[in-house]
Structures are given as C-alpha cells and as structure tokens.
PDB file of C-alpha atoms in Angstrom:
ATOM      1  CA  MET A   1      16.587-145.895-117.250  1.00  0.00           C
ATOM      2  CA  LYS A   2      17.105-146.307-113.543  1.00  0.00           C
ATOM      3  CA  SER A   3      19.805-148.788-112.599  1.00  0.00           C
ATOM      4  CA  SER A   4      18.236-151.847-111.009  1.00  0.00           C
ATOM      5  CA  PRO A   5      19.085-155.402-110.068  1.00  0.00           C
ATOM      6  CA  ALA A   6      19.303-157.571-113.165  1.00  0.00           C
ATOM      7  CA  THR A   7      16.277-159.576-114.181  1.00  0.00           C
ATOM      8  CA  SER A   8      17.669-162.994-115.041  1.00  0.00           C
ATOM      9  CA  GLY A   9      16.052-165.719-117.113  1.00  0.00           C
ATOM     10  CA  SER A  10      13.557-165.097-119.914  1.00  0.00           C
ATOM     11  CA  PRO A  11      12.658-161.547-120.973  1.00  0.00           C
ATOM     12  CA  ASP A  12       9.219-161.947-119.425  1.00  0.00           C
ATOM     13  CA  GLN A  13      10.304-162.895-115.904  1.00  0.00           C
ATOM     14  CA  SER A  14       9.354-159.444-114.611  1.00  0.00           C
ATOM     15  CA  ILE A  15       5.851-159.909-115.968  1.00  0.00           C
ATOM     16  CA  ASN A  16       5.431-163.438-114.632  1.00  0.00           C
ATOM     17  CA  ALA A  17       6.659-162.722-111.093  1.00  0.00           C
ATOM     18  CA  THR A  18       3.811-163.354-108.637  1.00  0.00           C
ATOM     19  CA  PRO A  19       3.529-161.209-105.501  1.00  0.00           C
ATOM     20  CA  ASP A  20       2.661-162.784-102.145  1.00  0.00           C
ATOM     21  CA  VAL A  21      -1.055-162.034-101.732  1.00  0.00           C
ATOM     22  CA  HIS A  22      -0.774-162.457 -97.967  1.00  0.00           C
ATOM     23  CA  GLN A  23       1.609-159.504 -97.777  1.00  0.00           C
ATOM     24  CA  ILE A  24      -0.373-157.135-100.011  1.00  0.00           C
ATOM     25  CA  VAL A  25      -2.678-154.479 -98.539  1.00  0.00           C
ATOM     26  CA  ALA A  26      -5.982-154.369-100.409  1.00  0.00           C
ATOM     27  CA  ASN A  27      -9.019-152.140-100.266  1.00  0.00           C
ATOM     28  CA  TRP A  28     -12.317-153.900-100.919  1.00  0.00           C
ATOM     29  CA  ASN A  29     -15.226-151.457-101.146  1.00  0.00           C
ATOM     30  CA  GLY A  30     -13.529-149.049 -98.755  1.00  0.00           C
ATOM     31  CA  GLN A  31     -12.288-151.624 -96.239  1.00  0.00           C
ATOM     32  CA  LEU A  32      -8.569-152.311 -95.836  1.00  0.00           C
ATOM     33  CA  MET A  33      -7.564-155.977 -95.535  1.00  0.00           C
ATOM     34  CA  PRO A  34      -4.953-158.436 -96.814  1.00  0.00           C
ATOM     35  CA  LEU A  35      -5.536-159.179-100.489  1.00  0.00           C
ATOM     36  CA  SER A  36      -5.864-162.874 -99.620  1.00  0.00           C
ATOM     37  CA  ASP A  37      -8.921-162.049 -97.483  1.00  0.00           C
ATOM     38  CA  VAL A  38     -10.898-160.413-100.296  1.00  0.00           C
ATOM     39  CA  LYS A  39     -13.896-162.556-101.265  1.00  0.00           C
ATOM     40  CA  VAL A  40     -15.971-162.009-104.396  1.00  0.00           C
ATOM     41  CA  SER A  41     -19.323-163.554-105.271  1.00  0.00           C
ATOM     42  CA  VAL A  42     -19.410-165.891-108.270  1.00  0.00           C
ATOM     43  CA  LEU A  43     -22.381-163.804-109.427  1.00  0.00           C
ATOM     44  CA  ASP A  44     -20.270-160.672-109.697  1.00  0.00           C
ATOM     45  CA  ARG A  45     -20.501-159.695-113.359  1.00  0.00           C
ATOM     46  CA  ALA A  46     -16.725-159.431-113.568  1.00  0.00           C
ATOM     47  CA  PHE A  47     -16.691-163.200-113.000  1.00  0.00           C
ATOM     48  CA  THR A  48     -19.564-164.109-115.313  1.00  0.00           C
ATOM     49  CA  PHE A  49     -19.021-161.565-118.112  1.00  0.00           C
ATOM     50  CA  GLY A  50     -15.746-159.726-117.529  1.00  0.00           C
ATOM     51  CA  ASP A  51     -18.037-156.741-116.996  1.00  0.00           C
ATOM     52  CA  SER A  52     -15.566-154.385-115.329  1.00  0.00           C
ATOM     53  CA  ILE A  53     -12.805-151.879-115.971  1.00  0.00           C
ATOM     54  CA  TYR A  54      -9.349-151.603-114.458  1.00  0.00           C
ATOM     55  CA  GLU A  55      -6.322-149.328-114.182  1.00  0.00           C
ATOM     56  CA  VAL A  56      -2.665-149.924-113.317  1.00  0.00           C
ATOM     57  CA  VAL A  57      -0.984-146.822-111.889  1.00  0.00           C
ATOM     58  CA  ARG A  58       2.784-146.575-111.505  1.00  0.00           C
ATOM     59  CA  VAL A  59       4.217-145.531-108.134  1.00  0.00           C
ATOM     60  CA  TYR A  60       7.613-143.833-107.846  1.00  0.00           C
ATOM     61  CA  GLY A  61       8.969-142.690-104.491  1.00  0.00           C
ATOM     62  CA  GLY A  62       5.658-143.521-102.838  1.00  0.00           C
ATOM     63  CA  GLN A  63       3.817-141.134-105.175  1.00  0.00           C
ATOM     64  CA  LEU A  64       1.244-141.968-107.842  1.00  0.00           C
ATOM     65  CA  PHE A  65       2.500-141.150-111.343  1.00  0.00           C
ATOM     66  CA  ARG A  66       0.103-139.354-113.734  1.00  0.00           C
ATOM     67  CA  PHE A  67      -2.808-140.398-111.539  1.00  0.00           C
ATOM     68  CA  SER A  68      -5.177-137.769-112.944  1.00  0.00           C
ATOM     69  CA  ASP A  69      -4.738-139.238-116.443  1.00  0.00           C
ATOM     70  CA  HIS A  70      -5.578-142.707-115.151  1.00  0.00           C
ATOM     71  CA  VAL A  71      -8.630-141.344-113.354  1.00  0.00           C
ATOM     72  CA  GLN A  72      -9.860-139.669-116.536  1.00  0.00           C
ATOM     73  CA  ARG A  73      -9.428-142.869-118.541  1.00  0.00           C
ATOM     74  CA  MET A  74     -11.228-144.797-115.813  1.00  0.00           C
ATOM     75  CA  ARG A  75     -14.054-142.267-115.853  1.00  0.00           C
ATOM     76  CA  ASN A  76     -14.355-142.613-119.626  1.00  0.00           C
ATOM     77  CA  GLY A  77     -14.453-146.404-119.395  1.00  0.00           C
ATOM     78  CA  LEU A  78     -17.106-146.373-116.684  1.00  0.00           C
ATOM     79  CA  ASN A  79     -19.216-144.005-118.749  1.00  0.00           C
ATOM     80  CA  ASP A  80     -18.839-146.158-121.868  1.00  0.00           C
ATOM     81  CA  LEU A  81     -19.971-149.258-119.961  1.00  0.00           C
ATOM     82  CA  LYS A  82     -22.613-147.340-117.967  1.00  0.00           C
ATOM     83  CA  ILE A  83     -21.185-148.463-114.633  1.00  0.00           C
ATOM     84  CA  LYS A  84     -22.212-145.966-111.975  1.00  0.00           C
ATOM     85  CA  ALA A  85     -19.337-145.671-109.532  1.00  0.00           C
ATOM     86  CA  ASP A  86     -18.224-142.852-107.232  1.00  0.00           C
ATOM     87  CA  ILE A  87     -14.950-141.673-108.798  1.00  0.00           C
ATOM     88  CA  SER A  88     -14.065-139.315-105.959  1.00  0.00           C
ATOM     89  CA  GLU A  89     -14.469-142.148-103.438  1.00  0.00           C
ATOM     90  CA  ILE A  90     -12.255-144.387-105.559  1.00  0.00           C
ATOM     91  CA  GLU A  91      -9.567-141.685-105.722  1.00  0.00           C
ATOM     92  CA  LYS A  92      -9.684-141.291-101.934  1.00  0.00           C
ATOM     93  CA  ASN A  93      -9.408-145.054-101.386  1.00  0.00           C
ATOM     94  CA  VAL A  94      -6.507-145.356-103.819  1.00  0.00           C
ATOM     95  CA  CYS A  95      -4.550-142.829-101.760  1.00  0.00           C
ATOM     96  CA  LEU A  96      -5.599-144.517 -98.505  1.00  0.00           C
ATOM     97  CA  THR A  97      -4.492-147.917 -99.782  1.00  0.00           C
ATOM     98  CA  LEU A  98      -1.148-146.650-101.044  1.00  0.00           C
ATOM     99  CA  ASN A  99      -0.437-144.833 -97.784  1.00  0.00           C
ATOM    100  CA  ASN A 100      -1.188-147.974 -95.779  1.00  0.00           C
ATOM    101  CA  SER A 101       0.814-150.251 -98.055  1.00  0.00           C
ATOM    102  CA  GLY A 102       4.220-148.697 -97.385  1.00  0.00           C
ATOM    103  CA  LEU A 103       4.934-149.118-101.100  1.00  0.00           C
ATOM    104  CA  VAL A 104       7.769-146.980-102.443  1.00  0.00           C
ATOM    105  CA  ASP A 105       8.166-148.303-105.975  1.00  0.00           C
ATOM    106  CA  GLY A 106       5.602-150.447-107.786  1.00  0.00           C
ATOM    107  CA  ILE A 107       2.008-150.260-108.967  1.00  0.00           C
ATOM    108  CA  VAL A 108      -1.510-149.706-107.690  1.00  0.00           C
ATOM    109  CA  TYR A 109      -4.163-151.891-109.306  1.00  0.00           C
ATOM    110  CA  ILE A 110      -7.767-150.647-109.456  1.00  0.00           C
ATOM    111  CA  GLN A 111     -10.736-152.696-110.659  1.00  0.00           C
ATOM    112  CA  VAL A 112     -14.353-151.572-110.735  1.00  0.00           C
ATOM    113  CA  THR A 113     -16.983-154.211-111.509  1.00  0.00           C
ATOM    114  CA  ARG A 114     -20.633-153.632-112.286  1.00  0.00           C
ATOM    115  CA  GLY A 115     -21.380-155.706-109.210  1.00  0.00           C
ATOM    116  CA  GLU A 116     -23.309-158.803-108.192  1.00  0.00           C
ATOM    117  CA  ALA A 117     -26.515-159.716-110.049  1.00  0.00           C
ATOM    118  CA  PRO A 118     -28.375-162.747-111.407  1.00  0.00           C
ATOM    119  CA  ARG A 119     -26.757-163.846-114.670  1.00  0.00           C
ATOM    120  CA  GLN A 120     -28.332-162.116-117.653  1.00  0.00           C
ATOM    121  CA  HIS A 121     -26.684-160.375-120.582  1.00  0.00           C
ATOM    122  CA  ARG A 122     -28.345-156.967-120.377  1.00  0.00           C
ATOM    123  CA  TYR A 123     -27.251-154.571-117.675  1.00  0.00           C
ATOM    124  CA  PRO A 124     -29.155-155.167-114.415  1.00  0.00           C
ATOM    125  CA  GLU A 125     -30.862-152.245-112.719  1.00  0.00           C
ATOM    126  CA  ASN A 126     -29.754-150.956-109.315  1.00  0.00           C
ATOM    127  CA  CYS A 127     -26.512-152.909-109.341  1.00  0.00           C
ATOM    128  CA  LYS A 128     -23.928-151.788-106.785  1.00  0.00           C
ATOM    129  CA  PRO A 129     -20.355-151.707-108.134  1.00  0.00           C
ATOM    130  CA  ASN A 130     -17.573-153.548-106.358  1.00  0.00           C
ATOM    131  CA  VAL A 131     -14.201-151.787-106.142  1.00  0.00           C
ATOM    132  CA  LEU A 132     -10.895-153.557-105.554  1.00  0.00           C
ATOM    133  CA  ILE A 133      -7.649-151.641-105.009  1.00  0.00           C
ATOM    134  CA  TYR A 134      -4.260-152.995-104.045  1.00  0.00           C
ATOM    135  CA  ALA A 135      -0.616-151.953-104.208  1.00  0.00           C
ATOM    136  CA  HIS A 136       2.499-154.062-104.692  1.00  0.00           C
ATOM    137  CA  LYS A 137       6.092-154.049-105.890  1.00  0.00           C
ATOM    138  CA  ILE A 138       7.042-155.100-109.396  1.00  0.00           C
ATOM    139  CA  PRO A 139      10.443-156.402-110.493  1.00  0.00           C
ATOM    140  CA  HIS A 140      12.535-153.906-112.424  1.00  0.00           C
ATOM    141  CA  ILE A 141      13.580-154.505-115.998  1.00  0.00           C
ATOM    142  CA  SER A 142      17.318-154.892-115.787  1.00  0.00           C
ATOM    143  CA  ALA A 143      19.774-152.352-117.173  1.00  0.00           C
ATOM    144  CA  GLU A 144      21.155-155.143-119.376  1.00  0.00           C
ATOM    145  CA  VAL A 145      17.773-155.839-120.968  1.00  0.00           C
ATOM    146  CA  ARG A 146      17.219-152.127-121.583  1.00  0.00           C
ATOM    147  CA  ALA A 147      20.658-151.758-123.138  1.00  0.00           C
ATOM    148  CA  GLU A 148      20.204-154.772-125.412  1.00  0.00           C
ATOM    149  CA  GLY A 149      16.525-154.304-126.316  1.00  0.00           C
ATOM    150  CA  VAL A 150      13.940-157.063-126.616  1.00  0.00           C
ATOM    151  CA  GLN A 151      12.562-159.467-129.186  1.00  0.00           C
ATOM    152  CA  VAL A 152       8.893-159.540-130.186  1.00  0.00           C
ATOM    153  CA  ILE A 153       6.655-161.391-132.622  1.00  0.00           C
ATOM    154  CA  THR A 154       3.687-160.318-134.728  1.00  0.00           C
ATOM    155  CA  HIS A 155       0.244-161.833-134.215  1.00  0.00           C
ATOM    156  CA  PRO A 156      -3.220-161.299-135.699  1.00  0.00           C
ATOM    157  CA  ASP A 157      -5.328-158.883-133.667  1.00  0.00           C
ATOM    158  CA  ILE A 158      -8.148-161.156-132.503  1.00  0.00           C
ATOM    159  CA  ARG A 159      -9.734-158.728-130.020  1.00  0.00           C
ATOM    160  CA  TRP A 160     -13.167-157.076-130.002  1.00  0.00           C
ATOM    161  CA  GLY A 161     -14.004-153.673-131.504  1.00  0.00           C
ATOM    162  CA  ARG A 162     -13.665-151.391-128.456  1.00  0.00           C
ATOM    163  CA  ASN A 163     -10.044-151.653-127.417  1.00  0.00           C
ATOM    164  CA  ASP A 164     -10.134-148.044-126.236  1.00  0.00           C
ATOM    165  CA  ILE A 165     -11.967-149.249-123.108  1.00  0.00           C
ATOM    166  CA  LYS A 166      -9.608-150.656-120.479  1.00  0.00           C
ATOM    167  CA  GLN A 167     -11.863-153.546-119.505  1.00  0.00           C
ATOM    168  CA  THR A 168     -11.008-156.881-117.942  1.00  0.00           C
ATOM    169  CA  GLY A 169     -12.197-159.173-120.742  1.00  0.00           C
ATOM    170  CA  LEU A 170      -8.610-159.839-121.825  1.00  0.00           C
ATOM    171  CA  THR A 171      -8.726-163.420-123.077  1.00  0.00           C
ATOM    172  CA  ALA A 172      -7.558-162.402-126.552  1.00  0.00           C
ATOM    173  CA  ASN A 173      -4.689-160.366-125.076  1.00  0.00           C
ATOM    174  CA  CYS A 174      -3.687-163.381-122.990  1.00  0.00           C
ATOM    175  CA  ILE A 175      -3.657-165.632-126.081  1.00  0.00           C
ATOM    176  CA  VAL A 176      -1.407-163.132-127.853  1.00  0.00           C
ATOM    177  CA  ALA A 177       0.904-162.686-124.853  1.00  0.00           C
ATOM    178  CA  GLN A 178       1.188-166.464-124.468  1.00  0.00           C
ATOM    179  CA  ALA A 179       2.158-166.817-128.129  1.00  0.00           C
ATOM    180  CA  ALA A 180       5.008-164.373-127.494  1.00  0.00           C
ATOM    181  CA  ALA A 181       6.085-166.155-124.303  1.00  0.00           C
ATOM    182  CA  GLU A 182       6.215-169.508-126.083  1.00  0.00           C
ATOM    183  CA  LYS A 183       8.780-168.006-128.454  1.00  0.00           C
ATOM    184  CA  ASN A 184      10.715-166.498-125.544  1.00  0.00           C
ATOM    185  CA  CYS A 185       9.754-162.993-126.663  1.00  0.00           C
ATOM    186  CA  ARG A 186       8.816-160.018-124.558  1.00  0.00           C
ATOM    187  CA  GLU A 187       5.699-158.955-126.451  1.00  0.00           C
ATOM    188  CA  ALA A 188       3.545-159.516-129.527  1.00  0.00           C
ATOM    189  CA  ILE A 189       2.685-156.740-131.966  1.00  0.00           C
ATOM    190  CA  MET A 190      -0.886-157.174-133.181  1.00  0.00           C
ATOM    191  CA  ILE A 191      -1.882-156.755-136.831  1.00  0.00           C
ATOM    192  CA  ASP A 192      -5.564-156.215-137.641  1.00  0.00           C
ATOM    193  CA  ALA A 193      -7.581-157.599-140.562  1.00  0.00           C
ATOM    194  CA  GLN A 194      -6.667-154.563-142.692  1.00  0.00           C
ATOM    195  CA  GLY A 195      -2.959-155.252-142.197  1.00  0.00           C
ATOM    196  CA  LEU A 196      -2.482-152.340-139.776  1.00  0.00           C
ATOM    197  CA  VAL A 197      -0.358-152.405-136.645  1.00  0.00           C
ATOM    198  CA  THR A 198      -2.610-151.721-133.647  1.00  0.00           C
ATOM    199  CA  GLU A 199      -0.751-152.345-130.364  1.00  0.00           C
ATOM    200  CA  GLY A 200       0.905-154.964-128.199  1.00  0.00           C
ATOM    201  CA  SER A 201      -0.884-157.329-125.847  1.00  0.00           C
ATOM    202  CA  HIS A 202      -0.282-154.793-123.058  1.00  0.00           C
ATOM    203  CA  THR A 203       1.781-151.986-124.615  1.00  0.00           C
ATOM    204  CA  THR A 204       1.614-149.146-127.127  1.00  0.00           C
ATOM    205  CA  ILE A 205       3.781-149.625-130.222  1.00  0.00           C
ATOM    206  CA  PHE A 206       5.856-146.686-131.468  1.00  0.00           C
ATOM    207  CA  GLY A 207       7.818-146.606-134.695  1.00  0.00           C
ATOM    208  CA  VAL A 208      10.569-144.248-135.829  1.00  0.00           C
ATOM    209  CA  LYS A 209      11.357-143.423-139.458  1.00  0.00           C
ATOM    210  CA  SER A 210      13.908-140.794-140.467  1.00  0.00           C
ATOM    211  CA  GLY A 211      13.800-139.330-136.940  1.00  0.00           C
ATOM    212  CA  LYS A 212       9.988-139.020-136.881  1.00  0.00           C
ATOM    213  CA  LEU A 213       7.807-140.812-134.326  1.00  0.00           C
ATOM    214  CA  ILE A 214       4.862-142.749-135.757  1.00  0.00           C
ATOM    215  CA  VAL A 215       2.106-144.026-133.476  1.00  0.00           C
ATOM    216  CA  PRO A 216      -1.553-144.972-134.005  1.00  0.00           C
ATOM    217  CA  PRO A 217      -4.006-142.104-133.408  1.00  0.00           C
ATOM    218  CA  PRO A 218      -6.895-142.189-130.914  1.00  0.00           C
ATOM    219  CA  SER A 219      -9.272-144.879-132.146  1.00  0.00           C
ATOM    220  CA  PRO A 220     -11.524-147.692-130.909  1.00  0.00           C
ATOM    221  CA  LYS A 221      -8.760-149.994-132.193  1.00  0.00           C
ATOM    222  CA  VAL A 222      -6.259-148.954-129.493  1.00  0.00           C
ATOM    223  CA  LEU A 223      -6.105-148.076-125.820  1.00  0.00           C
ATOM    224  CA  PRO A 224      -5.421-144.416-124.998  1.00  0.00           C
ATOM    225  CA  GLY A 225      -2.160-145.228-123.226  1.00  0.00           C
ATOM    226  CA  ILE A 226      -0.970-143.020-120.371  1.00  0.00           C
ATOM    227  CA  THR A 227       2.685-143.674-121.204  1.00  0.00           C
ATOM    228  CA  LYS A 228       1.826-142.777-124.798  1.00  0.00           C
ATOM    229  CA  ILE A 229       0.750-139.344-123.536  1.00  0.00           C
ATOM    230  CA  GLN A 230       4.047-139.018-121.675  1.00  0.00           C
ATOM    231  CA  VAL A 231       6.095-139.968-124.754  1.00  0.00           C
ATOM    232  CA  LEU A 232       4.221-137.471-126.935  1.00  0.00           C
ATOM    233  CA  GLU A 233       4.903-134.746-124.363  1.00  0.00           C
ATOM    234  CA  PHE A 234       8.600-135.646-124.457  1.00  0.00           C
ATOM    235  CA  ALA A 235       8.588-135.514-128.251  1.00  0.00           C
ATOM    236  CA  LYS A 236       7.002-132.069-128.257  1.00  0.00           C
ATOM    237  CA  SER A 237       9.525-130.691-125.759  1.00  0.00           C
ATOM    238  CA  MET A 238      12.444-132.213-127.725  1.00  0.00           C
ATOM    239  CA  GLY A 239      11.257-131.015-131.112  1.00  0.00           C
ATOM    240  CA  ILE A 240      10.770-134.562-132.408  1.00  0.00           C
ATOM    241  CA  ASP A 241       8.208-134.684-135.216  1.00  0.00           C
ATOM    242  CA  VAL A 242       5.214-136.940-134.586  1.00  0.00           C
ATOM    243  CA  GLU A 243       2.876-138.551-137.080  1.00  0.00           C
ATOM    244  CA  LEU A 244      -0.349-139.890-135.619  1.00  0.00           C
ATOM    245  CA  ARG A 245      -1.358-142.607-138.033  1.00  0.00           C
ATOM    246  CA  PHE A 246      -1.633-146.353-138.376  1.00  0.00           C
ATOM    247  CA  PHE A 247       1.235-148.027-140.199  1.00  0.00           C
ATOM    248  CA  THR A 248       1.129-151.335-142.023  1.00  0.00           C
ATOM    249  CA  ALA A 249       2.785-154.615-141.149  1.00  0.00           C
ATOM    250  CA  GLU A 250       4.930-154.139-144.257  1.00  0.00           C
ATOM    251  CA  GLU A 251       6.053-150.713-143.015  1.00  0.00           C
ATOM    252  CA  LEU A 252       6.809-152.189-139.595  1.00  0.00           C
ATOM    253  CA  PHE A 253       9.765-154.153-140.945  1.00  0.00           C
ATOM    254  CA  GLY A 254      11.232-151.068-142.623  1.00  0.00           C
ATOM    255  CA  LEU A 255      11.245-148.796-139.568  1.00  0.00           C
ATOM    256  CA  ASP A 256      14.504-147.452-138.177  1.00  0.00           C
ATOM    257  CA  GLU A 257      13.378-148.015-134.592  1.00  0.00           C
ATOM    258  CA  VAL A 258      10.477-149.692-132.816  1.00  0.00           C
ATOM    259  CA  PHE A 259       9.774-149.475-129.107  1.00  0.00           C
ATOM    260  CA  LEU A 260       7.186-150.451-126.530  1.00  0.00           C
ATOM    261  CA  ALA A 261       5.572-147.989-124.145  1.00  0.00           C
ATOM    262  CA  GLY A 262       3.596-148.943-121.057  1.00  0.00           C
ATOM    263  CA  THR A 263       3.066-148.336-117.361  1.00  0.00           C
ATOM    264  CA  THR A 264       5.314-151.178-116.213  1.00  0.00           C
ATOM    265  CA  CYS A 265       7.982-151.104-118.934  1.00  0.00           C
ATOM    266  CA  GLU A 266       8.059-147.304-119.425  1.00  0.00           C
ATOM    267  CA  VAL A 267       9.832-147.268-122.836  1.00  0.00           C
ATOM    268  CA  LEU A 268      11.701-150.310-124.104  1.00  0.00           C
ATOM    269  CA  ALA A 269      13.524-150.843-127.394  1.00  0.00           C
ATOM    270  CA  VAL A 270      12.469-153.608-129.782  1.00  0.00           C
ATOM    271  CA  VAL A 271      15.487-154.945-131.685  1.00  0.00           C
ATOM    272  CA  SER A 272      13.954-157.971-133.396  1.00  0.00           C
ATOM    273  CA  ILE A 273      10.499-158.722-134.835  1.00  0.00           C
ATOM    274  CA  ASP A 274       9.766-162.268-135.977  1.00  0.00           C
ATOM    275  CA  ASP A 275      13.531-162.922-135.881  1.00  0.00           C
ATOM    276  CA  ARG A 276      14.192-159.988-138.227  1.00  0.00           C
ATOM    277  CA  ALA A 277      16.418-157.176-136.933  1.00  0.00           C
ATOM    278  CA  VAL A 278      14.938-153.709-136.443  1.00  0.00           C
ATOM    279  CA  GLY A 279      17.290-151.043-137.814  1.00  0.00           C
ATOM    280  CA  THR A 280      20.797-151.761-136.575  1.00  0.00           C
ATOM    281  CA  GLY A 281      19.570-154.460-134.206  1.00  0.00           C
ATOM    282  CA  ARG A 282      20.355-152.196-131.235  1.00  0.00           C
ATOM    283  CA  PRO A 283      18.328-149.534-129.354  1.00  0.00           C
ATOM    284  CA  GLY A 284      18.254-146.414-131.532  1.00  0.00           C
ATOM    285  CA  PRO A 285      18.942-142.731-130.855  1.00  0.00           C
ATOM    286  CA  VAL A 286      15.319-141.594-130.506  1.00  0.00           C
ATOM    287  CA  LEU A 287      14.565-144.303-127.940  1.00  0.00           C
ATOM    288  CA  THR A 288      17.768-143.413-126.076  1.00  0.00           C
ATOM    289  CA  ARG A 289      16.696-139.763-125.826  1.00  0.00           C
ATOM    290  CA  LEU A 290      13.273-140.798-124.573  1.00  0.00           C
ATOM    291  CA  GLU A 291      14.805-143.085-121.943  1.00  0.00           C
ATOM    292  CA  LYS A 292      16.907-140.215-120.623  1.00  0.00           C
ATOM    293  CA  ALA A 293      13.829-137.975-120.524  1.00  0.00           C
ATOM    294  CA  PHE A 294      11.962-140.653-118.576  1.00  0.00           C
ATOM    295  CA  GLU A 295      14.853-140.925-116.121  1.00  0.00           C
ATOM    296  CA  GLN A 296      14.666-137.178-115.519  1.00  0.00           C
ATOM    297  CA  VAL A 297      10.910-137.171-114.993  1.00  0.00           C
ATOM    298  CA  ILE A 298      11.173-140.049-112.526  1.00  0.00           C
ATOM    299  CA  ARG A 299      13.971-138.294-110.621  1.00  0.00           C
ATOM    300  CA  GLU A 300      11.846-135.155-110.381  1.00  0.00           C
ATOM    301  CA  HIS A 301       8.801-137.170-109.307  1.00  0.00           C
ATOM    302  CA  ALA A 302      10.715-139.341-106.840  1.00  0.00           C
ATOM    303  CA  PRO A 303      14.069-137.926-105.682  1.00  0.00           C
ATOM    304  CA  PRO A 304      16.712-140.600-104.837  1.00  0.00           C
ATOM    305  CA  SER A 305      16.279-140.071-101.091  1.00  0.00           C
ATOM    306  CA  SER A 306      12.583-140.993-101.316  1.00  0.00           C
ATOM    307  CA  SER A 307      13.252-144.303-103.133  1.00  0.00           C
ATOM    308  CA  ALA A 308      16.327-145.463-101.223  1.00  0.00           C
ATOM    309  CA  ASN A 309      14.397-148.327 -99.621  1.00  0.00           C
ATOM    310  CA  SER A 310      12.542-149.503-102.705  1.00  0.00           C
TER     311      SER A 310
END
C-alpha cells in the first residue's frame, strides 16, 4: 500500500485520532460553515432514536472514490427506513463541500437524519430530513503495520437484524470495538448465534483457503461493503476463485489467510485471532496481491502529482 508516515502507538491510533472541528468545512442542509458551528436540535430523531443513515467516502487526490456505489447504498438505506431525502441535492452538496475543503486525501462523511419531530416511536408525517456533510484528513496506516499485519479478537454479534442498512444506531458496534481496543487489537470479528462469522465492528471479513477467497454473501446479517465490491472485482480480474458463503468460527481458525476490508483501512492482513496465529502468522500471498492491486487503482485514481500535498 502507499508509503506513509508511521502510525506509532497502539494499532488503533489511526481510528482514535480526533480532527480539529474548528478547521473542518461542513455542509449543514446546503449551507457551508465550520463543523463546530453546526447546531442540531435535541428533538432530531438521530439524537432520540438513532433514526438516520450515514456514509463514509474515501478521497484520493481530491477525488471521491467509488462515490456512485456509496450513493446507491445510501439510496437503499433511505428507502428501507422511508426517509424522504433529495439524493441529487446531497450529491451536489458533497461535491461542493469537498471542493471547498481543500482536502486531498481523507474522507467525506455524510449523515441524513429523518429530521426534527416530537418524540414518538412511529415515523412522523411531513418530517424534513437534516443532512450533514463534512470532509477531513485521516491518519494513514503505517507501512510497518501493513507489513506485519494486525491482531484481532472474536466477539458475539450482539447487533440487530438489519445490518445491511448503514444506520447510525451503532452502540453494539461500539461495544465490540471497545472490547478489541481493551485487548490492544485492531478489530473484533463478530460471531452470530448460529456460530457464523458475520463481519467486524466496522470492516468486512475475508478468509482465504487453498487460494480461494471466502466472504459472506449479501444478507441482512452484513453490510454491503463498498471495499468488498472492489476486492471482488480484483479477484475476478486476477482469476482468484471466490466463494460467497458464511463460514463458521471453527473454520475461521483453520483459514490460510484472513484480512479486513473497509473504506479507511482498504485491505489489511489479520495475523492473529484471539492470540492464535493465522496461517504463517504473516500477511499471505493473496492479501499481498490485493494490496498491490489497490495501490494501482489508487495511483490511477489519484496520480502522485495530485496527492503531493496530502
């Protein structure tokens, strides 16, 4: 992956880094302002119920990466939750916000809430959505961490039944991520009540056995990850066999390779699960090929000259 300044300290430092909200350009319902100036009513249903969806879009060389895929997932989530928002207006404001941010390398965050209404469980009528967009840098995962791989734990999947919707009610994900952090691990792999591997607290989990990629299929159990789409495209172009199926926790410990895939980590080797080595205990050959493919895609999307100041 791209060479970057080393991320020192715990494996999760890049996740825990907090941007300066006073320096971040935000877009609140079409109006540009510092993120610190955005004010939200306590009656917004995102506050009272977590009744909102969100997206995190990667930016390379000042350009949105796979934005149309994120927009489609956002559209699906809004439809599932029956939130009536103007997608085309959101797309326009995402581009406006990014252009005004000066961001070269980082992420754009998008959140669409159902809006402000008196507190009641059923959906209110004639509720106007609130849309928040902002762009900021994220620390790179160091070349050393990528070369060595990361440690993870397993954890029961304690989430609700519609994990295919990218919604902001993430308390269960936070509990799982905290459990990993307390053991100085990068991520937690969730296991459902049937003993099946679902996903990480914020990543897709891929396995490799005898050169074949194994990843959970589309299902309410898992988020339709955008990086997952990218990895499957790589696999097709490379002639790597793919098996779309859930695998068990028992199978997990017998895989040759395991890796994380996500918007902020791209692809990242897992070398230890619950203090047990994965394969050789080093990043494997399939992951290495995928990393090189990701490097190429990023170079094509954002030539070196465009990211020199990132």
